[in-house]
Every structure is written in C-alpha cells, then in structure tokens.
PDB file of C-alpha atoms in Angstrom:
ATOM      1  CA  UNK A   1      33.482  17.546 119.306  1.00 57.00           C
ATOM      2  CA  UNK A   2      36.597  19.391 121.000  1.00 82.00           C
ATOM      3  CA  UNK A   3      39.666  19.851 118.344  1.00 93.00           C
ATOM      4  CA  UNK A   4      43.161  19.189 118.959  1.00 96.00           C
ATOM      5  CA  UNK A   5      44.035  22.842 119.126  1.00 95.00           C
ATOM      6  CA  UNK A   6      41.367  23.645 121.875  1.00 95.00           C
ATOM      7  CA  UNK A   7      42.400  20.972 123.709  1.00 96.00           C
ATOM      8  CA  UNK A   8      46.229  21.661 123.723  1.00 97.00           C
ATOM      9  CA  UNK A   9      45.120  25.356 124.726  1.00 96.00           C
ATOM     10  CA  UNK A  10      42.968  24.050 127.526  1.00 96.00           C
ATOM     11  CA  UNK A  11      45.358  21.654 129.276  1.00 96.00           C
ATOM     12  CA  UNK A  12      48.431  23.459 128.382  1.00 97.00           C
ATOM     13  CA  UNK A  13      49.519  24.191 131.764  1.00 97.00           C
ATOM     14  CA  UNK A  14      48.757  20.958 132.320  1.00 97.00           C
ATOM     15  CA  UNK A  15      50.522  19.622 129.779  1.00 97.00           C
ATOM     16  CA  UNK A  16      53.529  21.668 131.007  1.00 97.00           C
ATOM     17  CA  UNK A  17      53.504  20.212 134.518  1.00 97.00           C
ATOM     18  CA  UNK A  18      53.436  16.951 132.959  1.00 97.00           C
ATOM     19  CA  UNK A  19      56.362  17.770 131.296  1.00 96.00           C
ATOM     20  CA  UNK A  20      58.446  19.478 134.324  1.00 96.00           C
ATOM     21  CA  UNK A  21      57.799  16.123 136.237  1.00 96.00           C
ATOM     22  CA  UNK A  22      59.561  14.052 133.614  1.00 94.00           C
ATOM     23  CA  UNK A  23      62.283  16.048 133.167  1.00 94.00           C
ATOM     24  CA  UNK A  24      62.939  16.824 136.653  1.00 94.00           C
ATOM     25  CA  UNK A  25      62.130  20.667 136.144  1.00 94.00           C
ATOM     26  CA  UNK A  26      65.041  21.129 133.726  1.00 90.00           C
ATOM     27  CA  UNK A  27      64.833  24.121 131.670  1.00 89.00           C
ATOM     28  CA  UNK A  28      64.678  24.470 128.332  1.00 91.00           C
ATOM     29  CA  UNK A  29      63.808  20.519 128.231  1.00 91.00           C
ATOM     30  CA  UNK A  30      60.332  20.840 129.880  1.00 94.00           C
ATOM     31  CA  UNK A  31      59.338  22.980 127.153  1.00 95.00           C
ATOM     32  CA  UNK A  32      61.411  21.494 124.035  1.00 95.00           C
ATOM     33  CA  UNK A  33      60.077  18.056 125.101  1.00 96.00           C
ATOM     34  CA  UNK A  34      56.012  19.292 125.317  1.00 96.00           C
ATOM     35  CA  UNK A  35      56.701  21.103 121.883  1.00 95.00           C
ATOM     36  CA  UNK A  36      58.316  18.156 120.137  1.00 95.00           C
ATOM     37  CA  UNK A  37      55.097  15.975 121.075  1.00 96.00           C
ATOM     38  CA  UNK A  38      52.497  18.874 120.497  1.00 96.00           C
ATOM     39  CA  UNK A  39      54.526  18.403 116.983  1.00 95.00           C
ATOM     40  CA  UNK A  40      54.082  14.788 116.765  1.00 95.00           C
ATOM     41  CA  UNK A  41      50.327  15.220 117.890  1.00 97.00           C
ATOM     42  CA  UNK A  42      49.561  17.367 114.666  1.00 96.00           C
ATOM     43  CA  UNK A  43      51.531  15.124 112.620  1.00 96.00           C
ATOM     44  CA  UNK A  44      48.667  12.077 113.840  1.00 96.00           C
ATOM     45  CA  UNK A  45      46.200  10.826 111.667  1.00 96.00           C
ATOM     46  CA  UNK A  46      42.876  13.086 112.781  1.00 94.00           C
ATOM     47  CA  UNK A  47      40.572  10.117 113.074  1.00 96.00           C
ATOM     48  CA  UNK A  48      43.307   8.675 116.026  1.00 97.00           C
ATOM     49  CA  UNK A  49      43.492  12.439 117.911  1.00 97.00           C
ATOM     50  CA  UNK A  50      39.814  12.510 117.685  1.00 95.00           C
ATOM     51  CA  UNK A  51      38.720   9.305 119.138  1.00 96.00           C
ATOM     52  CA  UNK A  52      41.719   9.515 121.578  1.00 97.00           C
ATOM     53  CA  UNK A  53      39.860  13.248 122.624  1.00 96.00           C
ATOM     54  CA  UNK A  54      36.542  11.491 122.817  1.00 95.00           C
ATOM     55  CA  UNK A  55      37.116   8.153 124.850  1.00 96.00           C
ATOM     56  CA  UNK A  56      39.149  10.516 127.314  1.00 96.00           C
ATOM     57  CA  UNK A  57      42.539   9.332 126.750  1.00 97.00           C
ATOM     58  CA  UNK A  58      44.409  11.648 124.793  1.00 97.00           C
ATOM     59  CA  UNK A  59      46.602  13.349 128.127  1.00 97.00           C
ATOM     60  CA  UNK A  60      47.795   9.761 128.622  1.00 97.00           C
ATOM     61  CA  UNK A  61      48.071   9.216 125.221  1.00 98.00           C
ATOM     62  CA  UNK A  62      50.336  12.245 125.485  1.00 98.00           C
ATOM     63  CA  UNK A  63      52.162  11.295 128.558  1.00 97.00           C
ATOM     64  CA  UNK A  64      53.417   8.058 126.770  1.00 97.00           C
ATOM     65  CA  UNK A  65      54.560  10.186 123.685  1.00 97.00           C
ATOM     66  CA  UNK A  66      56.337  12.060 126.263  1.00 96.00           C
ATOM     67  CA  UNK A  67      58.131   9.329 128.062  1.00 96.00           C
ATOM     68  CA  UNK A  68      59.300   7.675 124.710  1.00 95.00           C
ATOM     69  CA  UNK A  69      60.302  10.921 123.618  1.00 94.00           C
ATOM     70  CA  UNK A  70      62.387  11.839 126.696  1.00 94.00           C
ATOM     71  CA  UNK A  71      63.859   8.410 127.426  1.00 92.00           C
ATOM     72  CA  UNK A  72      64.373   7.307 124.030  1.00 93.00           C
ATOM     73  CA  UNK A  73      68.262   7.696 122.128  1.00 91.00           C
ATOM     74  CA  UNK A  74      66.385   7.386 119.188  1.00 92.00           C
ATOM     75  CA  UNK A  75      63.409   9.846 119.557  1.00 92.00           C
ATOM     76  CA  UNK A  76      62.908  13.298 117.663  1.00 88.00           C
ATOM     77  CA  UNK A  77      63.770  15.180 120.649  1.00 90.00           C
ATOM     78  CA  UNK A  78      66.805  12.567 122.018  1.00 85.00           C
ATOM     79  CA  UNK A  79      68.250  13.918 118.826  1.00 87.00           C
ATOM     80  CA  UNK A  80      67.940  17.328 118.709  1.00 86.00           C
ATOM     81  CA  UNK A  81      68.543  18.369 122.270  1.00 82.00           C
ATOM     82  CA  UNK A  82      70.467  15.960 123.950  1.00 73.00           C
TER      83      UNK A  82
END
C-alpha cells in the first residue's frame, strides 16, 4: 500500500502542472494553491486518502479539491491569497 507522502512525492510535478493549468500559469498561485490542498489532503481522514490511493482516484480527487479551492470566495486559499 503506497502512502500519501510517496504519492505526493511521485506525482508532484504532476500535481504542479495540474495546478499551472488552473491558474493560468500565475505565479505564486500555482504553488500556494497545490500547497493549500497538499494541506487539506493531510488534514483527511487516512481511511478516505487510502482507499482514494487504491481505487486510483486520488489525482482527481485532488483536482476537484483544487478547483473548489481556486474558484471558491469561501475556500482556505480564496482567503488567504486573493
């Protein structure tokens, strides 16, 4: 069974690219936006992350998180950097 932390450092750059796309390349926001959800991830219940890593579906589990997050006035990341 893969943890959360091996699988953020295996599809960080993925991750990353995900998050350039949605923010239309915008630096610092790229990275501020994949940090807040890497926060949010670790602040899951394990059992969720885990079954999430195991059906597959945790980098669109992610890219959701990072839509909300992004679009969202009333998001974590809406708050502190926009």
């Amino acid at each position: 069974m893969i943890s959360l932390n091996i699988y953020i450092n295996k599809k960080y750059i993925k991750l990353t690219e995900v998050s350039r796309k949605l923010t239309s390349n915008k630096y610092p926001d790229y990275e501020d936006l994949l940090h807040e959800v890497i926060l949010e991830l670790y602040s899951k219940e394990e059992e969720l992350i885990n079954g999430l890593i195991n059906r597959g579906e945790l980098l669109y589990y992610i890219v959701r998180i990072m839509i909300n997050q992004y679009h969202s006035s009333t998001s974590p990341f809406y708050a502190k950097y926009k």
